[in-house]
JSON list of C-alpha atoms in Angstrom, two decimals:
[
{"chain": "A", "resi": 98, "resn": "UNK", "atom": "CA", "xyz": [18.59, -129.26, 12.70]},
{"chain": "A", "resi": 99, "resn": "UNK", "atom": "CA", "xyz": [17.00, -126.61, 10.76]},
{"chain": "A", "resi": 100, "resn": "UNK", "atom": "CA", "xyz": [16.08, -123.11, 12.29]},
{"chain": "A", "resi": 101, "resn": "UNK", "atom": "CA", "xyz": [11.92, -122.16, 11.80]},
{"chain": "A", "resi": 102, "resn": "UNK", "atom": "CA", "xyz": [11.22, -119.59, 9.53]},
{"chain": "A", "resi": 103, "resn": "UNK", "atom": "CA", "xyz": [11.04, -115.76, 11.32]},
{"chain": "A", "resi": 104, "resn": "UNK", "atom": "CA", "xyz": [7.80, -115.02, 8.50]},
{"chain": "A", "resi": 105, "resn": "UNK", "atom": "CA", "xyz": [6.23, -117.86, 5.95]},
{"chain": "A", "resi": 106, "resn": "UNK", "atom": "CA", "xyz": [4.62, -116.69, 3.25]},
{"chain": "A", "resi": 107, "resn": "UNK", "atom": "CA", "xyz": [1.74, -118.57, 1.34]},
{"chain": "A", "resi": 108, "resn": "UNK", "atom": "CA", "xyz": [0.80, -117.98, -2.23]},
{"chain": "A", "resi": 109, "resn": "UNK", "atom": "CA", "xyz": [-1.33, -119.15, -4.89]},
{"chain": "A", "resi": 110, "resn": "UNK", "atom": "CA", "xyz": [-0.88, -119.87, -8.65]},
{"chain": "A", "resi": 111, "resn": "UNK", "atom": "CA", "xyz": [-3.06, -119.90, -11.43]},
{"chain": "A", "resi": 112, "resn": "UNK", "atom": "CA", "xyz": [-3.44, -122.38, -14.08]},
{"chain": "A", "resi": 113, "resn": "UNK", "atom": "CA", "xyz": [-0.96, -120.78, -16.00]},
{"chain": "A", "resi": 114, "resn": "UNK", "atom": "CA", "xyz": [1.87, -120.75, -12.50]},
{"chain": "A", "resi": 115, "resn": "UNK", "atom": "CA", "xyz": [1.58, -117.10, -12.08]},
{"chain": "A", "resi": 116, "resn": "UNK", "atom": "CA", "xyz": [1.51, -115.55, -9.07]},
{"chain": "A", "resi": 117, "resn": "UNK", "atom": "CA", "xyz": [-2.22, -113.83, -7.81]},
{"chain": "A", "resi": 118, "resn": "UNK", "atom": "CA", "xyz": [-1.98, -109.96, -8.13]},
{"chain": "A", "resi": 119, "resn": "UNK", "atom": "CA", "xyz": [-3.00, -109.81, -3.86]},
{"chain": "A", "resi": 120, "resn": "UNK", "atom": "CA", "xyz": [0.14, -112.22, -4.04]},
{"chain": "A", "resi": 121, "resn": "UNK", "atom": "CA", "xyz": [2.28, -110.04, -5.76]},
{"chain": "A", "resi": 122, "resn": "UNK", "atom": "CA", "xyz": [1.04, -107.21, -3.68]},
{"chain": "A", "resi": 123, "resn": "UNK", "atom": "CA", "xyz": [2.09, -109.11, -0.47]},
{"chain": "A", "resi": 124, "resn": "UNK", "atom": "CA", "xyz": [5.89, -110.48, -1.57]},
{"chain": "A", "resi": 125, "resn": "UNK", "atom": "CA", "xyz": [6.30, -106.47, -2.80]},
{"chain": "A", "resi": 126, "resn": "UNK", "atom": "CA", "xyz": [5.27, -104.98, 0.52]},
{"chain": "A", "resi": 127, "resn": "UNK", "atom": "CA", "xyz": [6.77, -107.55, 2.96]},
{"chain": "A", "resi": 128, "resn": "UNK", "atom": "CA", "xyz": [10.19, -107.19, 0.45]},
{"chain": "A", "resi": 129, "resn": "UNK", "atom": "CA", "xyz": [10.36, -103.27, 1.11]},
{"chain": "A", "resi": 130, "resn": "UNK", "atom": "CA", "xyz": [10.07, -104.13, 4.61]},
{"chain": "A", "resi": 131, "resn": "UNK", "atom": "CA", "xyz": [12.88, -106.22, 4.62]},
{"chain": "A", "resi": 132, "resn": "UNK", "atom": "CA", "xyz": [15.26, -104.16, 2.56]},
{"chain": "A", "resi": 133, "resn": "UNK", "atom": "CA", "xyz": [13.87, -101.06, 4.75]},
{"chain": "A", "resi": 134, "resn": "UNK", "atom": "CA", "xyz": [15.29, -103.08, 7.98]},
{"chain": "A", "resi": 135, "resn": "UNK", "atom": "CA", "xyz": [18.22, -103.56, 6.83]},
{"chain": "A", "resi": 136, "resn": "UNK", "atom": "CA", "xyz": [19.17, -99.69, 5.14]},
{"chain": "A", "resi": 137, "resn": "UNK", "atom": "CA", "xyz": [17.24, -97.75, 7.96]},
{"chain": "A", "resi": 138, "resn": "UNK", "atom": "CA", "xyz": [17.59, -94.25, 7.08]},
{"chain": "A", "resi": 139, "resn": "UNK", "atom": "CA", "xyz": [18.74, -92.54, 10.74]},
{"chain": "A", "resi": 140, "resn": "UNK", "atom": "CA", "xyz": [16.79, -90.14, 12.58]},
{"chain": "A", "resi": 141, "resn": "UNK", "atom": "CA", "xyz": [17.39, -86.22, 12.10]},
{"chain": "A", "resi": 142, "resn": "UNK", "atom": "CA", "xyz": [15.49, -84.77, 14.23]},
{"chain": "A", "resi": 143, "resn": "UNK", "atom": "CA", "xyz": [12.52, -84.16, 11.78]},
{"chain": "A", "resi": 144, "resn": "UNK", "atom": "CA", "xyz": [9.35, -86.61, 11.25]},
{"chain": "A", "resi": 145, "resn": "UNK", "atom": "CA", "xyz": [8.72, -89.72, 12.76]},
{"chain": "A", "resi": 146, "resn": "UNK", "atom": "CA", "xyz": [10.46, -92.55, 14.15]},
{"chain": "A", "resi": 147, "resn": "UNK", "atom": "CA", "xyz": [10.66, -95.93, 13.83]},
{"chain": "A", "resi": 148, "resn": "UNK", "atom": "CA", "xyz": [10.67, -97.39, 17.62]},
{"chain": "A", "resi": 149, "resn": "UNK", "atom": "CA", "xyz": [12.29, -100.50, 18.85]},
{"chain": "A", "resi": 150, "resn": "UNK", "atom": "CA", "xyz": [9.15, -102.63, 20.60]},
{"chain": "A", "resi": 151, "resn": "UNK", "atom": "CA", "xyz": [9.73, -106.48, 21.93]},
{"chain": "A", "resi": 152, "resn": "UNK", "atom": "CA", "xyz": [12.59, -108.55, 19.64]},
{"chain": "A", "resi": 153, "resn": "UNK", "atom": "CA", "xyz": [10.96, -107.87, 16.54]},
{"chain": "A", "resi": 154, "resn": "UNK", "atom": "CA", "xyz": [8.10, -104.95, 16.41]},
{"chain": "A", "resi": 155, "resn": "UNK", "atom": "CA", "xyz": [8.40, -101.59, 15.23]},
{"chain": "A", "resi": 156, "resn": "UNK", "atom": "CA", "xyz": [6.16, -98.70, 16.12]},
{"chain": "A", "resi": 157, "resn": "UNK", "atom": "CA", "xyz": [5.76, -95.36, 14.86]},
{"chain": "A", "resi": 158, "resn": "UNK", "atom": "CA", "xyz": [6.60, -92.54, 17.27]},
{"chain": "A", "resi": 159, "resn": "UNK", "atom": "CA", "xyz": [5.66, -88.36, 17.18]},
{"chain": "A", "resi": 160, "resn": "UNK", "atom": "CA", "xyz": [8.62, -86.78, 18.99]},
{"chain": "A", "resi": 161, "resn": "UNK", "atom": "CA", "xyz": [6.76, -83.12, 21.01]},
{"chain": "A", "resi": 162, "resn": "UNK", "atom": "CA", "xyz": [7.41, -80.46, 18.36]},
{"chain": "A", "resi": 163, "resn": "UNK", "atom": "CA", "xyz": [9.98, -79.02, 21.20]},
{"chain": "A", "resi": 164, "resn": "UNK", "atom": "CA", "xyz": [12.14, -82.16, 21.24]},
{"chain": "A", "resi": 165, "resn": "UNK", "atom": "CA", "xyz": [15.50, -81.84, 20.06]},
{"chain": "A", "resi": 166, "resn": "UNK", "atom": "CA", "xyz": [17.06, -84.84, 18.23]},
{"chain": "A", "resi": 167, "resn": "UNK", "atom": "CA", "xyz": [19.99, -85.43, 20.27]},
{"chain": "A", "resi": 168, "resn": "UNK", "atom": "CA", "xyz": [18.16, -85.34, 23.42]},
{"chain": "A", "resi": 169, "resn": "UNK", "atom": "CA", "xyz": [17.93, -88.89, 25.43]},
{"chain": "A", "resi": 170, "resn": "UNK", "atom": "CA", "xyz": [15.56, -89.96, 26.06]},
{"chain": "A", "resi": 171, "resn": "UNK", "atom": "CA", "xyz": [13.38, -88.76, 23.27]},
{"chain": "A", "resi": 172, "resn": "UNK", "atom": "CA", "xyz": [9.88, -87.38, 24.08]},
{"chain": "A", "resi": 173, "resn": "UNK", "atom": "CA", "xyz": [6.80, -89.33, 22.38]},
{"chain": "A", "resi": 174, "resn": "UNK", "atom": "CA", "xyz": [3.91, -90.63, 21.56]},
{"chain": "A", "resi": 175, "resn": "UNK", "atom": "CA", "xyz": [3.47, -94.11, 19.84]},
{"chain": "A", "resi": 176, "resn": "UNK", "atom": "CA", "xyz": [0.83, -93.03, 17.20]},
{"chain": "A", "resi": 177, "resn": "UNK", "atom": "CA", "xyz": [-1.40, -95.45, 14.80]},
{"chain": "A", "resi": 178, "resn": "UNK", "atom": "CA", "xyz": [0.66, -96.29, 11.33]},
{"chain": "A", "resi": 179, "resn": "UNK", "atom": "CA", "xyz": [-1.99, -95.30, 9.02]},
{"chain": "A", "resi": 180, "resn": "UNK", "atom": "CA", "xyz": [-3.99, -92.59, 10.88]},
{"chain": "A", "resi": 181, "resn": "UNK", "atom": "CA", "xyz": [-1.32, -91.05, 12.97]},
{"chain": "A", "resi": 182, "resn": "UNK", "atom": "CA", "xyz": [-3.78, -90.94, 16.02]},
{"chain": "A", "resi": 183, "resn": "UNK", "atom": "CA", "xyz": [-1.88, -90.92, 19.59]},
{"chain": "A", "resi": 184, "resn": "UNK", "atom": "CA", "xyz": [-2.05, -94.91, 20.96]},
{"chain": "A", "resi": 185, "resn": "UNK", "atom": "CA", "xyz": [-0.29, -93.70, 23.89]},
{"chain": "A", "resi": 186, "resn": "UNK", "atom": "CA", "xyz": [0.73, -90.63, 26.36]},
{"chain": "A", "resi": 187, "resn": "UNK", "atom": "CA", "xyz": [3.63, -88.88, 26.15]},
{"chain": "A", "resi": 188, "resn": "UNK", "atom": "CA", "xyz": [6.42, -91.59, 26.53]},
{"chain": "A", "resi": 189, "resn": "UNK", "atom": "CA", "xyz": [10.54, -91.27, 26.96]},
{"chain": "A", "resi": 190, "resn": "UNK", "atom": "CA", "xyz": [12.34, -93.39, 24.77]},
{"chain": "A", "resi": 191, "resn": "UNK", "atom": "CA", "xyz": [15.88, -94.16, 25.02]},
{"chain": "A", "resi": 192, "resn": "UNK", "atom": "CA", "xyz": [17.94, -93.12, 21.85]},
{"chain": "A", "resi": 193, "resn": "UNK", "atom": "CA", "xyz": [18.72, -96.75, 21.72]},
{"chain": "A", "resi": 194, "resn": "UNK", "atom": "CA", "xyz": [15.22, -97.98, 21.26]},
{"chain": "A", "resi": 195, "resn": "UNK", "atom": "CA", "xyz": [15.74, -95.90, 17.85]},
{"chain": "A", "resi": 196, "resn": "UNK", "atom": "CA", "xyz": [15.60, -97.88, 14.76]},
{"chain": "A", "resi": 197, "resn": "UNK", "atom": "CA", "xyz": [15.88, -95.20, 12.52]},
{"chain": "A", "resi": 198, "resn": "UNK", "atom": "CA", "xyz": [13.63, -92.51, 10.41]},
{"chain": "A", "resi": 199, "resn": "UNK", "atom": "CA", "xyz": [9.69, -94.36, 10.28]},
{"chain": "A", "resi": 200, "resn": "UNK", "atom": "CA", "xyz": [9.30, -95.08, 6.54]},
{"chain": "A", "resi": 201, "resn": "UNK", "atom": "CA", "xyz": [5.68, -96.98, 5.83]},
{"chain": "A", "resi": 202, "resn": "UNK", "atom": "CA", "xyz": [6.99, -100.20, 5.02]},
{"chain": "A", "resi": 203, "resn": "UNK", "atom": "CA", "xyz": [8.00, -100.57, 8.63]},
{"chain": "A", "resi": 204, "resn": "UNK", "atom": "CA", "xyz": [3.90, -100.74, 9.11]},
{"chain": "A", "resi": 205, "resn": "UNK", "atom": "CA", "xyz": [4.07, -104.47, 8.86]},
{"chain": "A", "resi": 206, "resn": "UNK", "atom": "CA", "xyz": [5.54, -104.98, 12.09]},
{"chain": "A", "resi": 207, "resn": "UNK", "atom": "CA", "xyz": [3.28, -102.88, 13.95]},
{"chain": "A", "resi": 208, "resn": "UNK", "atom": "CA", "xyz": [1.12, -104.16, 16.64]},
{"chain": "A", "resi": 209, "resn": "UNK", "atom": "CA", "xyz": [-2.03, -102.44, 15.26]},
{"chain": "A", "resi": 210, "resn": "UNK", "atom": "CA", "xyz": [-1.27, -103.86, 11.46]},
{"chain": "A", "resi": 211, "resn": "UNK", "atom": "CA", "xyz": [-1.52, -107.41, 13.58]},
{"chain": "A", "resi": 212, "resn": "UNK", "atom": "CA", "xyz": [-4.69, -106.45, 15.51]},
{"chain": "A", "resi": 213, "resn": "UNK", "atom": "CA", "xyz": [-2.92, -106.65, 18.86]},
{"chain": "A", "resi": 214, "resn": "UNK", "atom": "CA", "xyz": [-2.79, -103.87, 21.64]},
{"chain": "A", "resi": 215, "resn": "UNK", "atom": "CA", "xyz": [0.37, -102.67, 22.48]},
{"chain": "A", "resi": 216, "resn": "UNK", "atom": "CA", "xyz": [1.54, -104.02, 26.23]},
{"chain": "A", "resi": 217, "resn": "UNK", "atom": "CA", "xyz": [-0.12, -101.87, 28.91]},
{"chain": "A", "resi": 218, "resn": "UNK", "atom": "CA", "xyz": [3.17, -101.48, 30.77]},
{"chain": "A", "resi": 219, "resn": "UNK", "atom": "CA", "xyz": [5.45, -100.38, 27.94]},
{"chain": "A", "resi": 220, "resn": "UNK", "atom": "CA", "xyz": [8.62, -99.03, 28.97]},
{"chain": "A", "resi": 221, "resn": "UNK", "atom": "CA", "xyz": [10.86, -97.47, 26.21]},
{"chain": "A", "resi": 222, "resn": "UNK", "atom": "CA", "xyz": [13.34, -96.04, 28.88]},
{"chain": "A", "resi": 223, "resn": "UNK", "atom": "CA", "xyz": [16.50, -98.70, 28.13]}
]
């Protein structure tokens, strides 16, 4: 018995059997991604961070400008990937929740790169 596929990726050759440039693009992006999973770069204290949402989501989270790194739970707001506007109230997330240091790559797995909301009853607290 095989195990499905976590992501499938479709692409398209020319005549020739190379890959489409928006192809390319795509295998480049969703590659960083997966390299950026594996070696997250931890959290100092400065920036963003990469939260822990569901089994496989990421989010990007703005710690308050008072909030010290080792505190836990960590004081944020989930904020858009590419605009940086607040998606949520202040939240407290659990240091374990943590992924890491939010790096753009990680945009992928966001719920607003997907089109989806993000669950109305999010809890970050364990």
């Amino acid at each position: 018995m095989t195990t499905p596929a976590l992501y499938e990726i479709e692409t398209s050759e020319g005549d020739d059997g190379t890959m489409h440039p928006g192809d390319q693009q795509t295998i480049a992006e969703f590659t960083a991604m997966l390299s950026a999973l594996k070696k997250a770069a931890p959290w100092t204290g400065q920036g963003d961070i990469a939260v822990r949402i569901g089994e496989y989501g990421l989010e990007r989270g703005r710690p308050l400008p008072e909030q010290q790194p080792d505190a836990d739970p960590v004081a944020l707001a989930l904020i858009h990937p590419d605009t940086g506007t607040a998606l949520t109230a202040t939240l407290h997330c659990a240091q374990s929740r943590i992924h890491g240091a939010w790096t753009t790559p990680y945009r992928l797995l966001t719920h607003a790169l997907a089109g989806r909301d993000l669950p109305a009853d999010i809890d970050l607290s364990t």
